Amino acid sequence: MAEEQLKAEGLEELEDDQQLYEHFRIVADKGQEAIRVDKFLFDHLQHSSRNRIQKAADAGFVHVNDRAVKSNYKVRPDDVVTLMLDTPRHDTTIQPEEIPLDIVYEDDQLMVINKTAGMVVHPGVGNFHGTLVNAIAWHLRDNAGYDPNDPDVGLVHRIDKDTSGLLVVAKTPQAKSDLGLQFYNKTTHRSYNALVWANFLDDEGRIEGNIARDPKDRLRMTVMPPDSDIGKPAVTHYRVLERFGYTTFVECVLETGRTHQIRAHMRSIGHPLFCDERYGGTEILRGERSSTYKAFVQNCFRLCPRQALHARTLGFVHPVTRQQMDFSSALPADMEALLQKWRSFIKGTTKDTFS
């Protein structure tokens, strides 16, 4: 193909001496409409921005049908689109790592673990080691029937890196299948404790709205109307446990388990989680303008430097014995200290302060 034609098509010749490694591949549908390749990849890569994709294309890392393309290339039906990088793809095989676990319950079918805040649940970009599944693999290293790389066993559900609390792990395919069905049918019981910004008018309420990925920030979720075709249906029930005027301590009970559900739902009604950087909770959203109050809030941020969210309770039916299993975990030290800080603060205020 002539050089001029290649440029017109948004294509470039490959350099013979450049060693590239495939990191992502997708074949366009037969009914694919013409769309820029940067937009096409943005729609299919969950953890990458369009700007990064465009830079990858400029560097010759975006290929279509084995040729490097620029961002303006229009994807056609049956095109094979690949992301080729100059470093080998990271080995995602889960290796056992000796990491302490807080095991609340364990038998031959399952484990219930109280995860600490700051621990990533599953390996991924930027976190290939030190995750919860690496720790589980070490704990079960002598269990011949447990393969940490087998998707038919392992984590039944997940919580965010900076969220603490309870998770259930299946040791057998039967347990994974049965527990997964319970989560799907919404027969499990889960409650979370959270400190959120602002005071609630009501003591309890219900939040309903579809959870979808935010097109402006692929690492954040957003809330769409319940009747929208965008996103997945989600329902969160909340109950006020303690009021601090400018913040509120609440219990959240999930009907569904969507990514960032509580964080996105609370933000959508004007109550971002305290110290939740991704959803705006690290701004001083309520309270006085005094330097003393600002210093107090900054001290609170340092005391609990993550979203103030804890998976407090977990209930399900045992996959073999069919007995109801209910577990509860105490608030971690950072959240308990945060609440005590706010309790001390409101002792020196009057009700008129928050009116």
GROMACS .gro file of C-alpha atoms in nm:
model
  355
    1MET     CA    1   0.000   0.000   0.000
    2ALA     CA    2   0.141   0.341  -0.094
    3GLU     CA    3   0.249   0.573   0.188
    4GLU     CA    4  -0.006   0.840   0.086
    5GLN     CA    5  -0.292   0.587   0.095
    6LEU     CA    6  -0.181   0.458   0.434
    7LYS     CA    7  -0.190   0.809   0.578
    8ALA     CA    8  -0.532   0.875   0.425
    9GLU     CA    9  -0.663   0.562   0.598
   10GLY     CA   10  -0.504   0.660   0.928
   11LEU     CA   11  -0.258   0.371   0.894
   12GLU     CA   12   0.116   0.346   0.938
   13GLU     CA   13   0.371   0.086   0.835
   14LEU     CA   14   0.517  -0.119   1.120
   15GLU     CA   15   0.882  -0.081   1.209
   16ASP     CA   16   1.050  -0.415   1.152
   17ASP     CA   17   1.279  -0.381   1.455
   18GLN     CA   18   1.011  -0.279   1.707
   19GLN     CA   19   0.909  -0.563   1.941
   20LEU     CA   20   0.549  -0.520   2.057
   21TYR     CA   21   0.328  -0.730   2.283
   22GLU     CA   22  -0.048  -0.772   2.264
   23HIS     CA   23  -0.234  -0.644   2.572
   24PHE     CA   24  -0.592  -0.619   2.441
   25ARG     CA   25  -0.783  -0.754   2.140
   26ILE     CA   26  -1.140  -0.711   2.020
   27VAL     CA   27  -1.311  -0.791   1.690
   28ALA     CA   28  -1.565  -0.535   1.569
   29ASP     CA   29  -1.917  -0.665   1.515
   30LYS     CA   30  -2.045  -0.730   1.163
   31GLY     CA   31  -2.287  -0.441   1.208
   32GLN     CA   32  -2.027  -0.201   1.346
   33GLU     CA   33  -2.088   0.158   1.238
   34ALA     CA   34  -1.788   0.367   1.136
   35ILE     CA   35  -1.639   0.514   1.454
   36ARG     CA   36  -1.299   0.658   1.541
   37VAL     CA   37  -1.071   0.395   1.687
   38ASP     CA   38  -0.991   0.606   1.995
   39LYS     CA   39  -1.363   0.628   2.075
   40PHE     CA   40  -1.406   0.256   1.999
   41LEU     CA   41  -1.131   0.160   2.245
   42PHE     CA   42  -1.252   0.409   2.506
   43ASP     CA   43  -1.590   0.233   2.502
   44HIS     CA   44  -1.426  -0.106   2.557
   45LEU     CA   45  -1.138  -0.030   2.796
   46GLN     CA   46  -1.279   0.040   3.142
   47HIS     CA   47  -0.967   0.177   3.308
   48SER     CA   48  -0.824   0.407   3.042
   49SER     CA   49  -0.898   0.761   2.932
   50ARG     CA   50  -0.947   0.871   2.573
   51ASN     CA   51  -0.641   1.095   2.604
   52ARG     CA   52  -0.422   0.799   2.700
   53ILE     CA   53  -0.559   0.599   2.408
   54GLN     CA   54  -0.478   0.884   2.170
   55LYS     CA   55  -0.123   0.901   2.306
   56ALA     CA   56  -0.091   0.525   2.257
   57ALA     CA   57  -0.203   0.564   1.896
   58ASP     CA   58   0.049   0.846   1.843
   59ALA     CA   59   0.319   0.610   1.970
   60GLY     CA   60   0.212   0.338   1.724
   61PHE     CA   61   0.060   0.110   1.986
   62VAL     CA   62  -0.298   0.096   1.851
   63HIS     CA   63  -0.333  -0.154   1.567
   64VAL     CA   64  -0.610  -0.259   1.332
   65ASN     CA   65  -0.567  -0.577   1.130
   66ASP     CA   66  -0.198  -0.591   1.226
   67ARG     CA   67  -0.117  -0.233   1.120
   68ALA     CA   68  -0.058   0.067   1.343
   69VAL     CA   69  -0.330   0.330   1.312
   70LYS     CA   70  -0.384   0.688   1.422
   71SER     CA   71  -0.672   0.803   1.640
   72ASN     CA   72  -0.880   0.914   1.340
   73TYR     CA   73  -0.894   0.566   1.185
   74LYS     CA   74  -1.258   0.461   1.140
   75VAL     CA   75  -1.330   0.111   1.270
   76ARG     CA   76  -1.525  -0.107   1.023
   77PRO     CA   77  -1.714  -0.437   1.057
   78ASP     CA   78  -1.490  -0.737   1.144
   79ASP     CA   79  -1.185  -0.516   1.207
   80VAL     CA   80  -0.945  -0.672   1.459
   81VAL     CA   81  -0.843  -0.394   1.697
   82THR     CA   82  -0.546  -0.458   1.925
   83LEU     CA   83  -0.349  -0.262   2.181
   84MET     CA   84   0.019  -0.348   2.133
   85LEU     CA   85   0.270  -0.219   2.389
   86ASP     CA   86   0.648  -0.229   2.402
   87THR     CA   87   0.651  -0.419   2.732
   88PRO     CA   88   0.528  -0.776   2.788
   89ARG     CA   89   0.185  -0.819   2.939
   90HIS     CA   90   0.205  -0.870   3.314
   91ASP     CA   91   0.163  -1.227   3.431
   92THR     CA   92  -0.177  -1.228   3.600
   93THR     CA   93  -0.138  -1.574   3.750
   94ILE     CA   94  -0.232  -1.549   4.116
   95GLN     CA   95   0.059  -1.650   4.339
   96PRO     CA   96   0.029  -1.725   4.712
   97GLU     CA   97   0.168  -1.447   4.931
   98GLU     CA   98   0.208  -1.463   5.307
   99ILE     CA   99  -0.024  -1.181   5.412
  100PRO     CA  100  -0.218  -1.183   5.742
  101LEU     CA  101  -0.594  -1.237   5.721
  102ASP     CA  102  -0.867  -1.159   5.972
  103ILE     CA  103  -1.079  -1.475   5.931
  104VAL     CA  104  -1.417  -1.446   6.100
  105TYR     CA  105  -1.540  -1.795   6.006
  106GLU     CA  106  -1.411  -2.094   5.809
  107ASP     CA  107  -1.522  -2.446   5.721
  108ASP     CA  108  -1.458  -2.686   5.433
  109GLN     CA  109  -1.693  -2.492   5.201
  110LEU     CA  110  -1.628  -2.125   5.264
  111MET     CA  111  -1.450  -1.848   5.454
  112VAL     CA  112  -1.574  -1.513   5.584
  113ILE     CA  113  -1.300  -1.252   5.600
  114ASN     CA  114  -1.291  -0.909   5.760
  115LYS     CA  115  -1.087  -0.708   5.506
  116THR     CA  116  -0.876  -0.416   5.621
  117ALA     CA  117  -0.900  -0.081   5.445
  118GLY     CA  118  -0.623  -0.024   5.192
  119MET     CA  119  -0.609  -0.386   5.069
  120VAL     CA  120  -0.697  -0.441   4.704
  121VAL     CA  121  -0.929  -0.739   4.664
  122HIS     CA  122  -0.809  -0.872   4.326
  123PRO     CA  123  -0.491  -0.816   4.118
  124GLY     CA  124  -0.518  -0.557   3.845
  125VAL     CA  125  -0.334  -0.272   3.679
  126GLY     CA  126  -0.098  -0.119   3.935
  127ASN     CA  127  -0.179  -0.384   4.198
  128PHE     CA  128  -0.046  -0.721   4.089
  129HIS     CA  129   0.074  -0.823   4.436
  130GLY     CA  130  -0.037  -0.790   4.796
  131THR     CA  131  -0.405  -0.840   4.724
  132LEU     CA  132  -0.668  -1.029   4.919
  133VAL     CA  133  -0.674  -1.318   4.670
  134ASN     CA  134  -0.295  -1.354   4.704
  135ALA     CA  135  -0.342  -1.380   5.081
  136ILE     CA  136  -0.625  -1.634   5.040
  137ALA     CA  137  -0.407  -1.841   4.806
  138TRP     CA  138  -0.140  -1.858   5.076
  139HIS     CA  139  -0.388  -1.950   5.348
  140LEU     CA  140  -0.530  -2.232   5.133
  141ARG     CA  141  -0.198  -2.339   4.980
  142ASP     CA  142  -0.228  -2.688   5.133
  143ASN     CA  143  -0.585  -2.735   5.013
  144ALA     CA  144  -0.547  -2.955   4.703
  145GLY     CA  145  -0.900  -2.877   4.588
  146TYR     CA  146  -0.853  -2.499   4.585
  147ASP     CA  147  -0.693  -2.343   4.277
  148PRO     CA  148  -0.669  -1.961   4.317
  149ASN     CA  149  -0.667  -1.927   3.937
  150ASP     CA  150  -0.991  -2.122   3.891
  151PRO     CA  151  -1.286  -1.882   3.849
  152ASP     CA  152  -1.521  -2.151   3.986
  153VAL     CA  153  -1.387  -2.089   4.337
  154GLY     CA  154  -1.278  -1.782   4.532
  155LEU     CA  155  -1.438  -1.444   4.592
  156VAL     CA  156  -1.816  -1.440   4.562
  157HIS     CA  157  -1.838  -1.058   4.576
  158ARG     CA  158  -1.602  -0.763   4.623
  159ILE     CA  159  -1.563  -0.440   4.814
  160ASP     CA  160  -1.345  -0.143   4.723
  161LYS     CA  161  -0.980  -0.111   4.820
  162ASP     CA  162  -1.042   0.159   5.079
  163THR     CA  163  -1.361   0.005   5.216
  164SER     CA  164  -1.321  -0.225   5.516
  165GLY     CA  165  -1.540  -0.514   5.620
  166LEU     CA  166  -1.686  -0.855   5.549
  167LEU     CA  167  -1.645  -1.074   5.240
  168VAL     CA  168  -1.733  -1.439   5.173
  169VAL     CA  169  -1.498  -1.671   4.983
  170ALA     CA  170  -1.606  -2.003   4.831
  171LYS     CA  171  -1.368  -2.297   4.858
  172THR     CA  172  -1.562  -2.526   4.623
  173PRO     CA  173  -1.743  -2.481   4.291
  174GLN     CA  174  -2.069  -2.588   4.458
  175ALA     CA  175  -2.034  -2.318   4.722
  176LYS     CA  176  -1.939  -2.054   4.463
  177SER     CA  177  -2.239  -2.140   4.245
  178ASP     CA  178  -2.487  -2.150   4.534
  179LEU     CA  179  -2.366  -1.829   4.700
  180GLY     CA  180  -2.346  -1.651   4.366
  181LEU     CA  181  -2.711  -1.740   4.303
  182GLN     CA  182  -2.808  -1.600   4.643
  183PHE     CA  183  -2.641  -1.270   4.560
  184TYR     CA  184  -2.808  -1.268   4.218
  185ASN     CA  185  -3.151  -1.337   4.368
  186LYS     CA  186  -3.093  -1.068   4.636
  187THR     CA  187  -3.154  -1.308   4.923
  188THR     CA  188  -2.831  -1.221   5.104
  189HIS     CA  189  -2.830  -0.956   5.377
  190ARG     CA  190  -2.564  -0.686   5.377
  191SER     CA  191  -2.539  -0.363   5.570
  192TYR     CA  192  -2.272  -0.094   5.569
  193ASN     CA  193  -2.186   0.188   5.806
  194ALA     CA  194  -2.081   0.520   5.658
  195LEU     CA  195  -2.011   0.876   5.763
  196VAL     CA  196  -2.148   1.113   5.501
  197TRP     CA  197  -2.153   1.487   5.454
  198ALA     CA  198  -2.457   1.698   5.551
  199ASN     CA  199  -2.761   1.640   5.768
  200PHE     CA  200  -3.060   1.433   5.654
  201LEU     CA  201  -3.413   1.568   5.670
  202ASP     CA  202  -3.553   1.220   5.732
  203ASP     CA  203  -3.439   0.942   5.962
  204GLU     CA  204  -3.451   0.685   5.683
  205GLY     CA  205  -3.498   0.665   5.309
  206ARG     CA  206  -3.454   0.478   4.983
  207ILE     CA  207  -3.227   0.568   4.691
  208GLU     CA  208  -3.305   0.421   4.350
  209GLY     CA  209  -3.109   0.496   4.036
  210ASN     CA  210  -2.918   0.305   3.771
  211ILE     CA  211  -2.543   0.280   3.825
  212ALA     CA  212  -2.335   0.347   3.513
  213ARG     CA  213  -1.974   0.433   3.442
  214ASP     CA  214  -1.916   0.808   3.435
  215PRO     CA  215  -1.819   0.906   3.075
  216LYS     CA  216  -1.606   1.190   3.214
  217ASP     CA  217  -1.413   0.968   3.455
  218ARG     CA  218  -1.392   0.596   3.381
  219LEU     CA  219  -1.284   0.522   3.740
  220ARG     CA  220  -1.603   0.671   3.880
  221MET     CA  221  -1.966   0.562   3.860
  222THR     CA  222  -2.264   0.789   3.811
  223VAL     CA  223  -2.639   0.758   3.876
  224MET     CA  224  -2.900   0.760   3.601
  225PRO     CA  225  -3.283   0.765   3.633
  226PRO     CA  226  -3.438   0.426   3.726
  227ASP     CA  227  -3.624   0.410   3.393
  228SER     CA  228  -3.308   0.485   3.195
  229ASP     CA  229  -3.165   0.233   2.952
  230ILE     CA  230  -2.819   0.334   3.073
  231GLY     CA  231  -2.652   0.143   3.356
  232LYS     CA  232  -2.779  -0.127   3.591
  233PRO     CA  233  -3.069  -0.094   3.837
  234ALA     CA  234  -2.961  -0.028   4.195
  235VAL     CA  235  -3.141   0.031   4.525
  236THR     CA  236  -2.991   0.145   4.856
  237HIS     CA  237  -3.183   0.187   5.182
  238TYR     CA  238  -3.037   0.415   5.450
  239ARG     CA  239  -3.110   0.482   5.817
  240VAL     CA  240  -2.965   0.759   6.031
  241LEU     CA  241  -2.771   0.629   6.331
  242GLU     CA  242  -2.615   0.949   6.463
  243ARG     CA  243  -2.621   1.315   6.364
  244PHE     CA  244  -2.328   1.553   6.388
  245GLY     CA  245  -2.487   1.853   6.221
  246TYR     CA  246  -2.246   1.886   5.931
  247THR     CA  247  -2.205   1.509   5.889
  248THR     CA  248  -2.426   1.205   5.954
  249PHE     CA  249  -2.346   0.849   6.054
  250VAL     CA  250  -2.575   0.611   5.862
  251GLU     CA  251  -2.650   0.246   5.801
  252CYS     CA  252  -2.692   0.143   5.437
  253VAL     CA  253  -2.864  -0.178   5.333
  254LEU     CA  254  -2.817  -0.297   4.975
  255GLU     CA  255  -3.081  -0.456   4.757
  256THR     CA  256  -2.828  -0.475   4.475
  257GLY     CA  257  -2.449  -0.486   4.466
  258ARG     CA  258  -2.326  -0.252   4.194
  259THR     CA  259  -1.976  -0.108   4.167
  260HIS     CA  260  -1.940   0.191   4.403
  261GLN     CA  261  -2.314   0.173   4.469
  262ILE     CA  262  -2.325   0.344   4.809
  263ARG     CA  263  -2.060   0.599   4.711
  264ALA     CA  264  -2.241   0.695   4.389
  265HIS     CA  265  -2.591   0.686   4.538
  266MET     CA  266  -2.498   0.904   4.836
  267ARG     CA  267  -2.325   1.157   4.613
  268SER     CA  268  -2.631   1.170   4.388
  269ILE     CA  269  -2.851   1.292   4.678
  270GLY     CA  270  -2.596   1.544   4.804
  271HIS     CA  271  -2.433   1.332   5.076
  272PRO     CA  272  -2.086   1.222   4.953
  273LEU     CA  273  -1.902   0.988   5.185
  274PHE     CA  274  -1.665   1.167   5.419
  275CYS     CA  275  -1.308   1.168   5.281
  276ASP     CA  276  -1.413   0.996   4.956
  277GLU     CA  277  -1.175   1.170   4.717
  278ARG     CA  278  -1.316   1.023   4.397
  279TYR     CA  279  -1.671   1.137   4.475
  280GLY     CA  280  -1.597   1.481   4.618
  281GLY     CA  281  -1.588   1.391   4.986
  282THR     CA  282  -1.247   1.545   5.055
  283GLU     CA  283  -1.387   1.898   5.019
  284ILE     CA  284  -1.529   2.075   5.323
  285LEU     CA  285  -1.889   2.058   5.204
  286ARG     CA  286  -2.069   2.172   5.521
  287GLY     CA  287  -1.985   2.383   5.822
  288GLU     CA  288  -1.824   2.703   5.939
  289ARG     CA  289  -1.572   2.915   5.753
  290SER     CA  290  -1.351   2.960   6.056
  291SER     CA  291  -0.990   2.848   6.047
  292THR     CA  292  -1.054   2.643   6.362
  293TYR     CA  293  -1.328   2.439   6.193
  294LYS     CA  294  -1.124   2.394   5.877
  295ALA     CA  295  -0.832   2.266   6.085
  296PHE     CA  296  -1.069   2.030   6.267
  297VAL     CA  297  -1.196   1.879   5.939
  298GLN     CA  298  -0.842   1.842   5.803
  299ASN     CA  299  -0.749   1.657   6.122
  300CYS     CA  300  -1.049   1.430   6.064
  301PHE     CA  301  -0.928   1.359   5.709
  302ARG     CA  302  -0.587   1.260   5.846
  303LEU     CA  303  -0.744   1.046   6.115
  304CYS     CA  304  -0.941   0.841   5.856
  305PRO     CA  305  -0.767   0.904   5.521
  306ARG     CA  306  -1.010   0.701   5.309
  307GLN     CA  307  -1.382   0.689   5.239
  308ALA     CA  308  -1.554   0.630   5.572
  309LEU     CA  309  -1.731   0.309   5.468
  310HIS     CA  310  -1.738  -0.028   5.644
  311ALA     CA  311  -1.916  -0.351   5.540
  312ARG     CA  312  -2.061  -0.417   5.885
  313THR     CA  313  -2.285  -0.724   5.846
  314LEU     CA  314  -2.320  -1.015   5.605
  315GLY     CA  315  -2.586  -1.287   5.600
  316PHE     CA  316  -2.651  -1.582   5.371
  317VAL     CA  317  -2.768  -1.944   5.372
  318HIS     CA  318  -2.490  -2.200   5.401
  319PRO     CA  319  -2.456  -2.376   5.060
  320VAL     CA  320  -2.445  -2.725   5.216
  321THR     CA  321  -2.608  -2.720   5.561
  322ARG     CA  322  -2.876  -2.469   5.449
  323GLN     CA  323  -2.847  -2.295   5.785
  324GLN     CA  324  -2.872  -1.915   5.802
  325MET     CA  325  -2.528  -1.764   5.860
  326ASP     CA  326  -2.505  -1.408   5.998
  327PHE     CA  327  -2.184  -1.221   6.070
  328SER     CA  328  -2.097  -0.879   6.207
  329SER     CA  329  -1.770  -0.690   6.240
  330ALA     CA  330  -1.685  -0.398   6.465
  331LEU     CA  331  -1.600  -0.061   6.320
  332PRO     CA  332  -1.226  -0.037   6.245
  333ALA     CA  333  -1.014   0.189   6.464
  334ASP     CA  334  -0.988   0.473   6.211
  335MET     CA  335  -1.366   0.507   6.171
  336GLU     CA  336  -1.428   0.473   6.544
  337ALA     CA  337  -1.175   0.748   6.613
  338LEU     CA  338  -1.339   0.964   6.345
  339LEU     CA  339  -1.681   0.931   6.509
  340GLN     CA  340  -1.537   1.014   6.849
  341LYS     CA  341  -1.381   1.324   6.699
  342TRP     CA  342  -1.719   1.442   6.568
  343ARG     CA  343  -1.892   1.357   6.898
  344SER     CA  344  -1.643   1.575   7.082
  345PHE     CA  345  -1.697   1.852   6.829
  346ILE     CA  346  -2.075   1.872   6.866
  347LYS     CA  347  -2.053   1.878   7.247
  348GLY     CA  348  -1.920   2.231   7.216
  349THR     CA  349  -2.196   2.347   6.982
  350THR     CA  350  -2.564   2.430   7.011
  351LYS     CA  351  -2.854   2.316   6.792
  352ASP     CA  352  -2.873   2.670   6.649
  353THR     CA  353  -2.529   2.618   6.498
  354PHE     CA  354  -2.668   2.370   6.245
  355SER     CA  355  -2.999   2.542   6.166
   0.00000   0.00000   0.00000
